[in-house]
Amino acid sequence: MLTGIHPLLTGPLLAHLDAMGHSDAVVLADAHFPAERLASRLLLFPGIATPDLLTAVRTVVPLDDAPAVDLMATPDGSRLPVQDELAAAAGTGEIRFLDRQEFYDVAATAFLVVRTGETRVYGNVILRKGVVRS
């Protein structure tokens, strides 16, 4: 057991997050996301909601300059409660919304995809890693 590490952050997830470089992306995806098809590296967190995992990830991952956070836009442009939760967990006001196919295209280039157990639709987020500032 380590102190100061959020309990949702497993060893494999921490190793991948640590290995990411500046501007590398991590996708935290809902259970509906085509992760097996798109991911070059995939971790599964089936019992965790995406906003909860994002909260944990943000304890160790600094954000890049804008655009640091992408959410998947709904077809009608409305904002769903899960997206509000993701925006709050990201901790930045600068959120970019991408249509579904564009989100998938960006996700396919991500360093890591983490599929969660989130069952609410549009519970997906892309984060870009920034640099640690002393």
PDB file of C-alpha atoms in Angstrom:
ATOM      1  CA  MET A   1       0.000   0.000   0.000  1.00  0.00           C
ATOM      2  CA  LEU A   2       1.204   3.501  -0.805  1.00  0.00           C
ATOM      3  CA  THR A   3       0.207   6.675   0.943  1.00  0.00           C
ATOM      4  CA  GLY A   4      -1.034   9.681  -0.976  1.00  0.00           C
ATOM      5  CA  ILE A   5      -2.157   7.614  -3.993  1.00  0.00           C
ATOM      6  CA  HIS A   6      -5.856   7.592  -4.848  1.00  0.00           C
ATOM      7  CA  PRO A   7      -7.186   4.049  -4.228  1.00  0.00           C
ATOM      8  CA  LEU A   8      -8.579   3.716  -7.783  1.00  0.00           C
ATOM      9  CA  LEU A   9      -5.108   4.116  -9.276  1.00  0.00           C
ATOM     10  CA  THR A  10      -3.703   0.636  -9.829  1.00  0.00           C
ATOM     11  CA  GLY A  11      -0.064  -0.175 -10.487  1.00  0.00           C
ATOM     12  CA  PRO A  12      -0.592  -0.833 -14.207  1.00  0.00           C
ATOM     13  CA  LEU A  13      -2.568   2.398 -14.654  1.00  0.00           C
ATOM     14  CA  LEU A  14       0.062   4.420 -12.785  1.00  0.00           C
ATOM     15  CA  ALA A  15       2.817   2.849 -14.901  1.00  0.00           C
ATOM     16  CA  HIS A  16       1.053   3.819 -18.128  1.00  0.00           C
ATOM     17  CA  LEU A  17       0.289   7.341 -16.923  1.00  0.00           C
ATOM     18  CA  ASP A  18       3.916   7.759 -15.877  1.00  0.00           C
ATOM     19  CA  ALA A  19       5.159   6.515 -19.259  1.00  0.00           C
ATOM     20  CA  MET A  20       3.079   9.089 -21.132  1.00  0.00           C
ATOM     21  CA  GLY A  21       4.937  12.082 -22.486  1.00  0.00           C
ATOM     22  CA  HIS A  22       3.950  15.712 -22.864  1.00  0.00           C
ATOM     23  CA  SER A  23       0.752  16.027 -24.942  1.00  0.00           C
ATOM     24  CA  ASP A  24       0.142  12.270 -24.974  1.00  0.00           C
ATOM     25  CA  ALA A  25      -3.527  11.455 -24.547  1.00  0.00           C
ATOM     26  CA  VAL A  26      -5.405   9.065 -22.307  1.00  0.00           C
ATOM     27  CA  VAL A  27      -9.015   8.152 -23.033  1.00  0.00           C
ATOM     28  CA  LEU A  28     -11.297   7.282 -20.159  1.00  0.00           C
ATOM     29  CA  ALA A  29     -14.210   5.612 -21.889  1.00  0.00           C
ATOM     30  CA  ASP A  30     -17.637   4.325 -21.003  1.00  0.00           C
ATOM     31  CA  ALA A  31     -18.648   0.677 -21.329  1.00  0.00           C
ATOM     32  CA  HIS A  32     -20.152   1.307 -24.797  1.00  0.00           C
ATOM     33  CA  PHE A  33     -16.915   2.656 -26.284  1.00  0.00           C
ATOM     34  CA  PRO A  34     -15.243   0.579 -29.045  1.00  0.00           C
ATOM     35  CA  ALA A  35     -12.065   0.313 -26.981  1.00  0.00           C
ATOM     36  CA  GLU A  36     -10.878  -3.059 -28.276  1.00  0.00           C
ATOM     37  CA  ARG A  37     -10.979  -1.745 -31.837  1.00  0.00           C
ATOM     38  CA  LEU A  38      -9.371   1.638 -31.201  1.00  0.00           C
ATOM     39  CA  ALA A  39      -6.824   1.097 -28.442  1.00  0.00           C
ATOM     40  CA  SER A  40      -3.165   0.310 -28.899  1.00  0.00           C
ATOM     41  CA  ARG A  41      -2.938  -0.025 -25.077  1.00  0.00           C
ATOM     42  CA  LEU A  42      -6.067  -0.941 -23.135  1.00  0.00           C
ATOM     43  CA  LEU A  43      -6.881  -1.247 -19.447  1.00  0.00           C
ATOM     44  CA  LEU A  44     -10.276  -2.340 -18.125  1.00  0.00           C
ATOM     45  CA  PHE A  45     -11.924  -0.896 -15.001  1.00  0.00           C
ATOM     46  CA  PRO A  46     -15.386  -2.506 -15.218  1.00  0.00           C
ATOM     47  CA  GLY A  47     -16.614  -1.542 -11.754  1.00  0.00           C
ATOM     48  CA  ILE A  48     -15.732   2.157 -11.903  1.00  0.00           C
ATOM     49  CA  ALA A  49     -17.681   5.166 -13.242  1.00  0.00           C
ATOM     50  CA  THR A  50     -15.763   7.398 -15.641  1.00  0.00           C
ATOM     51  CA  PRO A  51     -16.061  10.600 -13.542  1.00  0.00           C
ATOM     52  CA  ASP A  52     -14.718   8.746 -10.491  1.00  0.00           C
ATOM     53  CA  LEU A  53     -11.718   7.435 -12.397  1.00  0.00           C
ATOM     54  CA  LEU A  54     -11.101  10.858 -13.924  1.00  0.00           C
ATOM     55  CA  THR A  55     -11.046  12.367 -10.441  1.00  0.00           C
ATOM     56  CA  ALA A  56      -8.386   9.827  -9.464  1.00  0.00           C
ATOM     57  CA  VAL A  57      -6.313  10.310 -12.627  1.00  0.00           C
ATOM     58  CA  ARG A  58      -6.293  14.083 -12.175  1.00  0.00           C
ATOM     59  CA  THR A  59      -4.554  13.639  -8.810  1.00  0.00           C
ATOM     60  CA  VAL A  60      -1.409  12.562 -10.678  1.00  0.00           C
ATOM     61  CA  VAL A  61      -1.726  13.886 -14.248  1.00  0.00           C
ATOM     62  CA  PRO A  62      -1.220  17.578 -14.993  1.00  0.00           C
ATOM     63  CA  LEU A  63      -3.145  18.961 -17.951  1.00  0.00           C
ATOM     64  CA  ASP A  64      -1.569  20.188 -21.154  1.00  0.00           C
ATOM     65  CA  ASP A  65      -2.308  23.587 -22.628  1.00  0.00           C
ATOM     66  CA  ALA A  66      -5.630  23.863 -24.457  1.00  0.00           C
ATOM     67  CA  PRO A  67      -7.101  21.732 -25.774  1.00  0.00           C
ATOM     68  CA  ALA A  68      -6.353  19.532 -22.764  1.00  0.00           C
ATOM     69  CA  VAL A  69      -9.782  17.938 -22.384  1.00  0.00           C
ATOM     70  CA  ASP A  70     -12.173  16.621 -25.037  1.00  0.00           C
ATOM     71  CA  LEU A  71     -15.680  15.306 -24.495  1.00  0.00           C
ATOM     72  CA  MET A  72     -17.911  13.583 -27.047  1.00  0.00           C
ATOM     73  CA  ALA A  73     -20.709  15.852 -28.226  1.00  0.00           C
ATOM     74  CA  THR A  74     -24.279  14.615 -28.240  1.00  0.00           C
ATOM     75  CA  PRO A  75     -26.010  14.677 -31.646  1.00  0.00           C
ATOM     76  CA  ASP A  76     -28.309  17.533 -30.588  1.00  0.00           C
ATOM     77  CA  GLY A  77     -25.578  19.490 -28.792  1.00  0.00           C
ATOM     78  CA  SER A  78     -27.174  19.129 -25.366  1.00  0.00           C
ATOM     79  CA  ARG A  79     -24.972  18.614 -22.319  1.00  0.00           C
ATOM     80  CA  LEU A  80     -25.729  15.543 -20.210  1.00  0.00           C
ATOM     81  CA  PRO A  81     -25.237  15.163 -16.442  1.00  0.00           C
ATOM     82  CA  VAL A  82     -22.356  12.709 -16.963  1.00  0.00           C
ATOM     83  CA  GLN A  83     -20.600  15.332 -19.105  1.00  0.00           C
ATOM     84  CA  ASP A  84     -21.047  17.929 -16.359  1.00  0.00           C
ATOM     85  CA  GLU A  85     -19.505  15.457 -13.906  1.00  0.00           C
ATOM     86  CA  LEU A  86     -16.588  14.831 -16.267  1.00  0.00           C
ATOM     87  CA  ALA A  87     -16.012  18.555 -16.758  1.00  0.00           C
ATOM     88  CA  ALA A  88     -15.986  19.087 -12.992  1.00  0.00           C
ATOM     89  CA  ALA A  89     -13.606  16.157 -12.434  1.00  0.00           C
ATOM     90  CA  ALA A  90     -11.253  17.456 -15.139  1.00  0.00           C
ATOM     91  CA  GLY A  91     -10.845  20.662 -13.191  1.00  0.00           C
ATOM     92  CA  THR A  92     -10.604  22.992 -16.158  1.00  0.00           C
ATOM     93  CA  GLY A  93     -13.078  25.307 -17.809  1.00  0.00           C
ATOM     94  CA  GLU A  94     -11.564  24.722 -21.229  1.00  0.00           C
ATOM     95  CA  ILE A  95     -13.435  21.739 -22.651  1.00  0.00           C
ATOM     96  CA  ARG A  96     -13.617  20.940 -26.340  1.00  0.00           C
ATOM     97  CA  PHE A  97     -16.572  18.962 -27.684  1.00  0.00           C
ATOM     98  CA  LEU A  98     -15.942  16.642 -30.641  1.00  0.00           C
ATOM     99  CA  ASP A  99     -18.546  14.828 -32.699  1.00  0.00           C
ATOM    100  CA  ARG A 100     -18.547  11.060 -32.250  1.00  0.00           C
ATOM    101  CA  GLN A 101     -16.458  10.132 -35.284  1.00  0.00           C
ATOM    102  CA  GLU A 102     -13.902  12.875 -34.624  1.00  0.00           C
ATOM    103  CA  PHE A 103     -13.695  11.723 -30.993  1.00  0.00           C
ATOM    104  CA  TYR A 104     -13.044   8.158 -32.201  1.00  0.00           C
ATOM    105  CA  ASP A 105     -10.358   9.401 -34.609  1.00  0.00           C
ATOM    106  CA  VAL A 106      -8.567  11.278 -31.828  1.00  0.00           C
ATOM    107  CA  ALA A 107      -8.999   8.342 -29.428  1.00  0.00           C
ATOM    108  CA  ALA A 108      -7.383   5.981 -31.946  1.00  0.00           C
ATOM    109  CA  THR A 109      -4.145   7.986 -31.632  1.00  0.00           C
ATOM    110  CA  ALA A 110      -4.184   8.018 -27.806  1.00  0.00           C
ATOM    111  CA  PHE A 111      -1.344   6.564 -25.775  1.00  0.00           C
ATOM    112  CA  LEU A 112      -3.817   4.673 -23.594  1.00  0.00           C
ATOM    113  CA  VAL A 113      -7.520   3.819 -23.501  1.00  0.00           C
ATOM    114  CA  VAL A 114      -9.134   2.893 -20.190  1.00  0.00           C
ATOM    115  CA  ARG A 115     -12.615   1.416 -20.512  1.00  0.00           C
ATOM    116  CA  THR A 116     -14.683   1.870 -17.379  1.00  0.00           C
ATOM    117  CA  GLY A 117     -17.970   0.369 -16.250  1.00  0.00           C
ATOM    118  CA  GLU A 118     -19.775   3.648 -16.929  1.00  0.00           C
ATOM    119  CA  THR A 119     -23.158   2.781 -18.464  1.00  0.00           C
ATOM    120  CA  ARG A 120     -24.338   6.333 -19.112  1.00  0.00           C
ATOM    121  CA  VAL A 121     -23.896   7.271 -22.760  1.00  0.00           C
ATOM    122  CA  TYR A 122     -21.362   9.979 -23.644  1.00  0.00           C
ATOM    123  CA  GLY A 123     -19.356   9.144 -20.523  1.00  0.00           C
ATOM    124  CA  ASN A 124     -16.062   9.508 -22.405  1.00  0.00           C
ATOM    125  CA  VAL A 125     -13.194  11.950 -21.975  1.00  0.00           C
ATOM    126  CA  ILE A 126      -9.777  12.499 -23.538  1.00  0.00           C
ATOM    127  CA  LEU A 127      -7.048  14.114 -21.427  1.00  0.00           C
ATOM    128  CA  ARG A 128      -3.729  15.382 -22.703  1.00  0.00           C
ATOM    129  CA  LYS A 129      -0.845  15.194 -20.266  1.00  0.00           C
ATOM    130  CA  GLY A 130       0.962  18.396 -19.448  1.00  0.00           C
ATOM    131  CA  VAL A 131       4.311  18.947 -17.795  1.00  0.00           C
ATOM    132  CA  VAL A 132       5.072  18.907 -14.093  1.00  0.00           C
ATOM    133  CA  ARG A 133       6.025  22.367 -12.974  1.00  0.00           C
ATOM    134  CA  SER A 134       8.178  22.854  -9.872  1.00  0.00           C
TER     135      SER A 134
END
